[in-house]
PDB file of C-alpha atoms in Angstrom:
ATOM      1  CA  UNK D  14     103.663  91.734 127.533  1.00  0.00           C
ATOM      2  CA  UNK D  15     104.300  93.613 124.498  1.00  0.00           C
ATOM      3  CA  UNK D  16     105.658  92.343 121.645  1.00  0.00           C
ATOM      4  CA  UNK D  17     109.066  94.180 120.594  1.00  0.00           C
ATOM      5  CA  UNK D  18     111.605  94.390 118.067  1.00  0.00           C
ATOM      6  CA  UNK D  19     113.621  92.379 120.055  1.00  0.00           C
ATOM      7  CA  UNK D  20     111.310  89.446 119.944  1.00  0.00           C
ATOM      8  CA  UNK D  21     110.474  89.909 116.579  1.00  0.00           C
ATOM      9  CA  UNK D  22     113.921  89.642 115.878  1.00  0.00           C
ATOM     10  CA  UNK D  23     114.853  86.283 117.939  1.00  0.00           C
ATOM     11  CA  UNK D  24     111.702  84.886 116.546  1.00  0.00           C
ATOM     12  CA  UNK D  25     113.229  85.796 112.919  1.00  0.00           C
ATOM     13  CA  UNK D  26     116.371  83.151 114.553  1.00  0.00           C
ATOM     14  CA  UNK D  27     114.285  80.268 115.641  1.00  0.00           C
ATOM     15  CA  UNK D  28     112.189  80.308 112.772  1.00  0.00           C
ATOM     16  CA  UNK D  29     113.648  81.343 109.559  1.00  0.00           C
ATOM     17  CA  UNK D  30     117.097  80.202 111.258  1.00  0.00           C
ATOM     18  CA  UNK D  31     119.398  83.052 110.576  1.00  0.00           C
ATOM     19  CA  UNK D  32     122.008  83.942 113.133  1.00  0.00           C
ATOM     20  CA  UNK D  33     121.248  86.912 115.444  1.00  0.00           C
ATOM     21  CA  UNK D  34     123.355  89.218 113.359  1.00  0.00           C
ATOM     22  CA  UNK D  35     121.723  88.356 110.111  1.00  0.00           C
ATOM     23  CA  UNK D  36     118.190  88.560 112.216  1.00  0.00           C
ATOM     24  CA  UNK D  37     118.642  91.998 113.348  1.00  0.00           C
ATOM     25  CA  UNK D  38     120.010  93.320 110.017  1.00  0.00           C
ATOM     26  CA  UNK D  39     116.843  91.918 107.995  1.00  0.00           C
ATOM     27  CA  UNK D  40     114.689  93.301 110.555  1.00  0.00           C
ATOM     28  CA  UNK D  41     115.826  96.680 109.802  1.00  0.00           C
ATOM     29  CA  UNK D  42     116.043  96.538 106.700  1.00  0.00           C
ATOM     30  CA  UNK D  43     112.674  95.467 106.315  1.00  0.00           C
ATOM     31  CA  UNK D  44     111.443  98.695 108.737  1.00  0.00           C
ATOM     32  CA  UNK D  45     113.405 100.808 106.200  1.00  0.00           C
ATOM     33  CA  UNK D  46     111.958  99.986 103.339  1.00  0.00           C
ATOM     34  CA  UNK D  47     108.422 100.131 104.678  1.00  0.00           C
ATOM     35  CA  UNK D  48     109.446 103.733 106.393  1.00  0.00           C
ATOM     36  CA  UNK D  49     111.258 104.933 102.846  1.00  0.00           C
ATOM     37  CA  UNK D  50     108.200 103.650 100.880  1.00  0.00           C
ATOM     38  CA  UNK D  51     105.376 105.554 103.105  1.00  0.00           C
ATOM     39  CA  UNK D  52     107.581 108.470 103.278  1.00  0.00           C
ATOM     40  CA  UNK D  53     107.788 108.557  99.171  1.00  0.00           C
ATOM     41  CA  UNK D  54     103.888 108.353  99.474  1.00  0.00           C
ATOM     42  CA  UNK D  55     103.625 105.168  98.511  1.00  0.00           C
ATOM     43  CA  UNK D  56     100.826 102.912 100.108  1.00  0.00           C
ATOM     44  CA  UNK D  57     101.880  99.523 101.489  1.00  0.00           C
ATOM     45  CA  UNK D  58      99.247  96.482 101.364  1.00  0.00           C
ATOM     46  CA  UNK D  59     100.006  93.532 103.162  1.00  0.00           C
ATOM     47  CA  UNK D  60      97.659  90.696 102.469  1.00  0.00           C
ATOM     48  CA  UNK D  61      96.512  88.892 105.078  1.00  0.00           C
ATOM     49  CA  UNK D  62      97.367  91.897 107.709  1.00  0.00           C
ATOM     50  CA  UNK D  63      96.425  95.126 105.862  1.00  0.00           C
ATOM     51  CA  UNK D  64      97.380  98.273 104.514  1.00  0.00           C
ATOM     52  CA  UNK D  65      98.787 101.504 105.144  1.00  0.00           C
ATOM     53  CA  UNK D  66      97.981 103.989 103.453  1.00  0.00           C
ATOM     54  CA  UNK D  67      99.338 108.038 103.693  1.00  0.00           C
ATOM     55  CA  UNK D  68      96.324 110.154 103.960  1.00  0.00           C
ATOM     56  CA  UNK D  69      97.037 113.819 103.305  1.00  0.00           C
ATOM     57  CA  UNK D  70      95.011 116.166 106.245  1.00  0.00           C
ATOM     58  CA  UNK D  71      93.887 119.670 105.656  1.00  0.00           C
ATOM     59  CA  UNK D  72      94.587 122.492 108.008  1.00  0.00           C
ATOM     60  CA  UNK D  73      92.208 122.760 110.622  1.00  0.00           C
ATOM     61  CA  UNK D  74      91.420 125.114 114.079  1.00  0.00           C
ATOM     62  CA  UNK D  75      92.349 122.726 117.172  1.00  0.00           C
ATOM     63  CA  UNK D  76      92.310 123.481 120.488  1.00  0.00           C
ATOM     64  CA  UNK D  77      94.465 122.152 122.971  1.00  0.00           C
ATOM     65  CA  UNK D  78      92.145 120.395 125.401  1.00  0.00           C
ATOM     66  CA  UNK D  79      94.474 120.864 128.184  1.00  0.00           C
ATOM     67  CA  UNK D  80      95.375 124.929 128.143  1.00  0.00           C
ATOM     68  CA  UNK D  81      91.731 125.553 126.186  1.00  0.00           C
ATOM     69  CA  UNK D  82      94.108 127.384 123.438  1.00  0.00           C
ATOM     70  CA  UNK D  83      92.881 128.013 120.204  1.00  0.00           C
ATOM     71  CA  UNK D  84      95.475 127.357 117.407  1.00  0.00           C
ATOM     72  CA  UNK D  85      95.704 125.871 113.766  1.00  0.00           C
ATOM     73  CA  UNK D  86      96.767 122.788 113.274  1.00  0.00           C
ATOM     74  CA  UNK D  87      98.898 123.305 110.070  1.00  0.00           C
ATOM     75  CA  UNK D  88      97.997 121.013 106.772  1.00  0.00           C
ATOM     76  CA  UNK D  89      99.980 117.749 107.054  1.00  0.00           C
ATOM     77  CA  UNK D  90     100.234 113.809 105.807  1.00  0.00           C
ATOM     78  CA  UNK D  91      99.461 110.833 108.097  1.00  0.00           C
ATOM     79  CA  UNK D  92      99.895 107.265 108.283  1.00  0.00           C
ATOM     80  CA  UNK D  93      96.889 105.365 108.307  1.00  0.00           C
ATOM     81  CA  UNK D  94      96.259 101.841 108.947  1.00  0.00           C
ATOM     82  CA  UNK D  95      93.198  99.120 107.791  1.00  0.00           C
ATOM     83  CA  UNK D  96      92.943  95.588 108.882  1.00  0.00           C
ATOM     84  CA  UNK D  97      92.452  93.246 106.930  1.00  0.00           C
ATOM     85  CA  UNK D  98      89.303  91.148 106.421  1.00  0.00           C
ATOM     86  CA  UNK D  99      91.294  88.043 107.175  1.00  0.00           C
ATOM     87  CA  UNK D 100      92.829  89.447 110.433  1.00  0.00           C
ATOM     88  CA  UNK D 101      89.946  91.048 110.975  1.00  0.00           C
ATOM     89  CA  UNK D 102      88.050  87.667 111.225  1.00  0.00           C
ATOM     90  CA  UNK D 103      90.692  85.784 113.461  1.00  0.00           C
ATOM     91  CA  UNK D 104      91.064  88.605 116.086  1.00  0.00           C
ATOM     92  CA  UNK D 105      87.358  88.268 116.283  1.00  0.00           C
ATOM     93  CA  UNK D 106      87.208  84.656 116.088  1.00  0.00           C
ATOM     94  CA  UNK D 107      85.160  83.341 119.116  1.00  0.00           C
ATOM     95  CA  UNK D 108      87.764  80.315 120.595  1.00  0.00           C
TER      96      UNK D 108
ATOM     97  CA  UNK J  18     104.101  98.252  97.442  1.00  0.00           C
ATOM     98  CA  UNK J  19     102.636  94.485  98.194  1.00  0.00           C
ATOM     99  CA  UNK J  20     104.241  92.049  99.907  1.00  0.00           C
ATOM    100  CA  UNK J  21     106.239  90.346  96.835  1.00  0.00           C
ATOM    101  CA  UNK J  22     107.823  93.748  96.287  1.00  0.00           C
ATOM    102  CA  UNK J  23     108.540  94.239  99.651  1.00  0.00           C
ATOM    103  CA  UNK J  24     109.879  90.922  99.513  1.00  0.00           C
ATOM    104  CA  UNK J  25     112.066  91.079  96.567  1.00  0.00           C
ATOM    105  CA  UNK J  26     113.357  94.897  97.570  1.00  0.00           C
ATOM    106  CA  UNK J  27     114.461  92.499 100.616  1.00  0.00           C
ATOM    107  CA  UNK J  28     116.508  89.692  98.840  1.00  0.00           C
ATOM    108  CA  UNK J  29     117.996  92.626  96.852  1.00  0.00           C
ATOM    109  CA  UNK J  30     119.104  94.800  99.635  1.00  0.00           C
ATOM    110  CA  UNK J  31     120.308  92.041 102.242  1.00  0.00           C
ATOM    111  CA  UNK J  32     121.513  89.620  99.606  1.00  0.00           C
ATOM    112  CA  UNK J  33     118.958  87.136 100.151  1.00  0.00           C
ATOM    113  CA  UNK J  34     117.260  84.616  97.981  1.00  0.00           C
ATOM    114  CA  UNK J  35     113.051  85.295  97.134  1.00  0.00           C
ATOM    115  CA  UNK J  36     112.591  82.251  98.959  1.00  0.00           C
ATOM    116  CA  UNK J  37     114.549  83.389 102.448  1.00  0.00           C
ATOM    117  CA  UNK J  38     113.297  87.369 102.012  1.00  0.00           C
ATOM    118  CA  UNK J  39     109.895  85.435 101.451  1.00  0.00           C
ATOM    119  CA  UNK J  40     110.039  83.597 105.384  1.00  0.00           C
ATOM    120  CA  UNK J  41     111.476  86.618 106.562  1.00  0.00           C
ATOM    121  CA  UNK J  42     108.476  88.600 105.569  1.00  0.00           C
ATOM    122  CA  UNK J  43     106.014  85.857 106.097  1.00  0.00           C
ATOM    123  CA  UNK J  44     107.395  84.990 109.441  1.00  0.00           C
ATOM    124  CA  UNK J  45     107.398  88.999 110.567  1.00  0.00           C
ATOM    125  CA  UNK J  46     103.744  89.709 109.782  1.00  0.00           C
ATOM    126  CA  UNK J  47     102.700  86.230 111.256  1.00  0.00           C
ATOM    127  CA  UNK J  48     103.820  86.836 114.020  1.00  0.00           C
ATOM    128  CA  UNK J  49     102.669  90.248 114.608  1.00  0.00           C
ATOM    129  CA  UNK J  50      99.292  89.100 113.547  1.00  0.00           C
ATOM    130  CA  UNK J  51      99.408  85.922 116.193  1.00  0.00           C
ATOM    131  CA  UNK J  52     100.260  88.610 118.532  1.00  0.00           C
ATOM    132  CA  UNK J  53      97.038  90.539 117.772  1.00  0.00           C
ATOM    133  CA  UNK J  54      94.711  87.715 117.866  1.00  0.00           C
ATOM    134  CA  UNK J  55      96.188  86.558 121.360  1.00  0.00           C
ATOM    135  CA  UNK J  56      95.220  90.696 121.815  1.00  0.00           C
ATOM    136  CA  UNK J  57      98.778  91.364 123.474  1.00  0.00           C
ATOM    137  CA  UNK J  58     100.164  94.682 122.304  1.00  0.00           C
ATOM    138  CA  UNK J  59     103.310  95.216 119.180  1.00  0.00           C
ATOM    139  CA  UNK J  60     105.702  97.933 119.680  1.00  0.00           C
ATOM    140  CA  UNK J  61     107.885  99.126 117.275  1.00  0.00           C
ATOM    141  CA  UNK J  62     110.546 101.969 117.948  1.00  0.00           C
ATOM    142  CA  UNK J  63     110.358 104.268 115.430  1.00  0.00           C
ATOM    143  CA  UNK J  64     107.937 102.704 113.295  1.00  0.00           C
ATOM    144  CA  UNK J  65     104.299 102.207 115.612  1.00  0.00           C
ATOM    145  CA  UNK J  66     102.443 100.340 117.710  1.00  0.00           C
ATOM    146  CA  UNK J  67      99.439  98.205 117.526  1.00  0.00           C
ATOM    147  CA  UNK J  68      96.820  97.755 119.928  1.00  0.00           C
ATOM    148  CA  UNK J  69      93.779  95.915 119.962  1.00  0.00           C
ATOM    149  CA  UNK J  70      90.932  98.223 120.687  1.00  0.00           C
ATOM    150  CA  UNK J  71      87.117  96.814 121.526  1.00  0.00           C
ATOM    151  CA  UNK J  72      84.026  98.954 119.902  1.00  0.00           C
ATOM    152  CA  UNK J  73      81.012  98.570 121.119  1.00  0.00           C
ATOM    153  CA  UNK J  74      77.768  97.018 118.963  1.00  0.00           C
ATOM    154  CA  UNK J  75      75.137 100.247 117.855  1.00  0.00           C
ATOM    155  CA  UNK J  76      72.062 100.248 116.213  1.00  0.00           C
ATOM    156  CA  UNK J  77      72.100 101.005 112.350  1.00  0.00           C
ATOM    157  CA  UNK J  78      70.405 101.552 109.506  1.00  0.00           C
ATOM    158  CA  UNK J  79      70.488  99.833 106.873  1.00  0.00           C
ATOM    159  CA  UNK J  80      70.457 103.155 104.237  1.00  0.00           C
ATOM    160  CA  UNK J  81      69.033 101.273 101.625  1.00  0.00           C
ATOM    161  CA  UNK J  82      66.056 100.324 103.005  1.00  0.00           C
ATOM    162  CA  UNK J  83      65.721 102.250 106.075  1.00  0.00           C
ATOM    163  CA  UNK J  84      65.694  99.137 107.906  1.00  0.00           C
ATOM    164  CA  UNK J  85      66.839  99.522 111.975  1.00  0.00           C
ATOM    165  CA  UNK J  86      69.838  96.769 112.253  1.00  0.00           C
ATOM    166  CA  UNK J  87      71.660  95.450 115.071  1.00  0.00           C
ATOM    167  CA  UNK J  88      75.289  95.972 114.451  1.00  0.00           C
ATOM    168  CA  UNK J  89      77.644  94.032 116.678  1.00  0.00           C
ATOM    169  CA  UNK J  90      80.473  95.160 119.038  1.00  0.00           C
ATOM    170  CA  UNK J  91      83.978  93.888 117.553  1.00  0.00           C
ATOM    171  CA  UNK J  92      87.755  94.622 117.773  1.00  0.00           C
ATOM    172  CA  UNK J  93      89.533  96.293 115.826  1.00  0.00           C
ATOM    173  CA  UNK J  94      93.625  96.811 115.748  1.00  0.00           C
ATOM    174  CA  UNK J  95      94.459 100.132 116.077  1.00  0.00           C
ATOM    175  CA  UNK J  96      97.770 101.059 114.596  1.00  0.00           C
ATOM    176  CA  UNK J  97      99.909 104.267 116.386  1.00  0.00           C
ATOM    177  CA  UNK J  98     102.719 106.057 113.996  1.00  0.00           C
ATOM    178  CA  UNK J  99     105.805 106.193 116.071  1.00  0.00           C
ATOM    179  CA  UNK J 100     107.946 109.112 115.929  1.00  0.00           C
ATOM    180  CA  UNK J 101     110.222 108.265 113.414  1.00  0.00           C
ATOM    181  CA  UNK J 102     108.104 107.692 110.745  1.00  0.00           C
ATOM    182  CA  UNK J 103     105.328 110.100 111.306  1.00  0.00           C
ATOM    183  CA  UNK J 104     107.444 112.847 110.619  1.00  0.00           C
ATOM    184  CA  UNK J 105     109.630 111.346 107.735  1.00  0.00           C
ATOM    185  CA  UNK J 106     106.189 110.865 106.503  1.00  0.00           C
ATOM    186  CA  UNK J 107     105.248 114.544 107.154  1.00  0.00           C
ATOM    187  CA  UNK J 108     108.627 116.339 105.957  1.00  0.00           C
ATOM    188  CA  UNK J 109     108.100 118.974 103.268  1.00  0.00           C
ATOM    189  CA  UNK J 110     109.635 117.611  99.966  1.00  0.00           C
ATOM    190  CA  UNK J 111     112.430 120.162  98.809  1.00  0.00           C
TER     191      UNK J 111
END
């Protein structure tokens, strides 16, 4: 079971105790200003979870594994993601 | 941005005080990051999803010394762009 938006959002309800209105609207708020601030190239470090980062890729020859095609994957900008040490360490966390 | 910022760009934007942007934030990444240590899958239209992936342990080296070391296998989160962002993220600036 994957956790959604949706959950993310009644959790927001139980625990911060907004309504489900006021839940949803700070939700996507919050996924705005994350999206507006990687988009302006602007990293995002979340301690205690970790950081994204925009890495900037160079063009490159690909090939589509599927039709064996040669072609060029054009220069571009990616979102990149590190965990942090402290997440790192719980995930791993032997319980 | 860090989390205060994000946090006070927040109260500013939704009318909030520090201290309520401050759960709200709080609450979202704890959540997300109880999700990953219970290894269960986030998904996030539009913005990613995270997945908890398992790499095996290798032998290393230690370059330094040239020593052969035992690295262990661990898990890792691995983080997906969705959509959305990946190609506000990508769009050529005008």
């Amino acid at each position: 079971m994957a956790l959604t938006k949706e959950k993310l959002i009644s959790r927001l309800q139980t625990q911060v105790g907004l309504s489900k209105v006021d839940s949803r609207a700070v939700m996507e708020e919050v996924l705005k200003i994350i999206k507006e601030t990687l988009a302006s190239g602007e990293d995002l470090l979340i301690s205690g979870f970790g950081k994204f980062s925009v890495r900037h890729k160079n063009a490159r020859r690909g090939r589509n594994p599927q039709t064996k095609e040669n072609l060029i994957l054009r220069e571009r900008k990616v979102v990149v993601f590190k965990t942090s040490g402290v997440l790192r360490n719980r995930i791993n966390q032997v319980s | 941005m860090n989390k205060s910022q994000l946090i006070e760009a927040l109260a500013k934007q939704e009318n909030l005080t520090l201290k309520k942007a401050e759960l709200v934030v709080n609450a979202l990444f704890e959540n997300m990051a109880e999700a990953l240590v219970r290894k269960e899958r986030i998904e996030i239209r539009g913005f990613g999803s995270f997945k908890v992936k398992h790499y095996n342990g290798y032998k290393g080296r230690n370059p330094k010394t040239g020593d052969i070391i035992e690295v262990g296998g661990k898990k890792l989160p691995f983080f997906k762009v969705g959509k959305d962002l990946r190609e506000m993220v990508d769009r050529e600036k005008e």
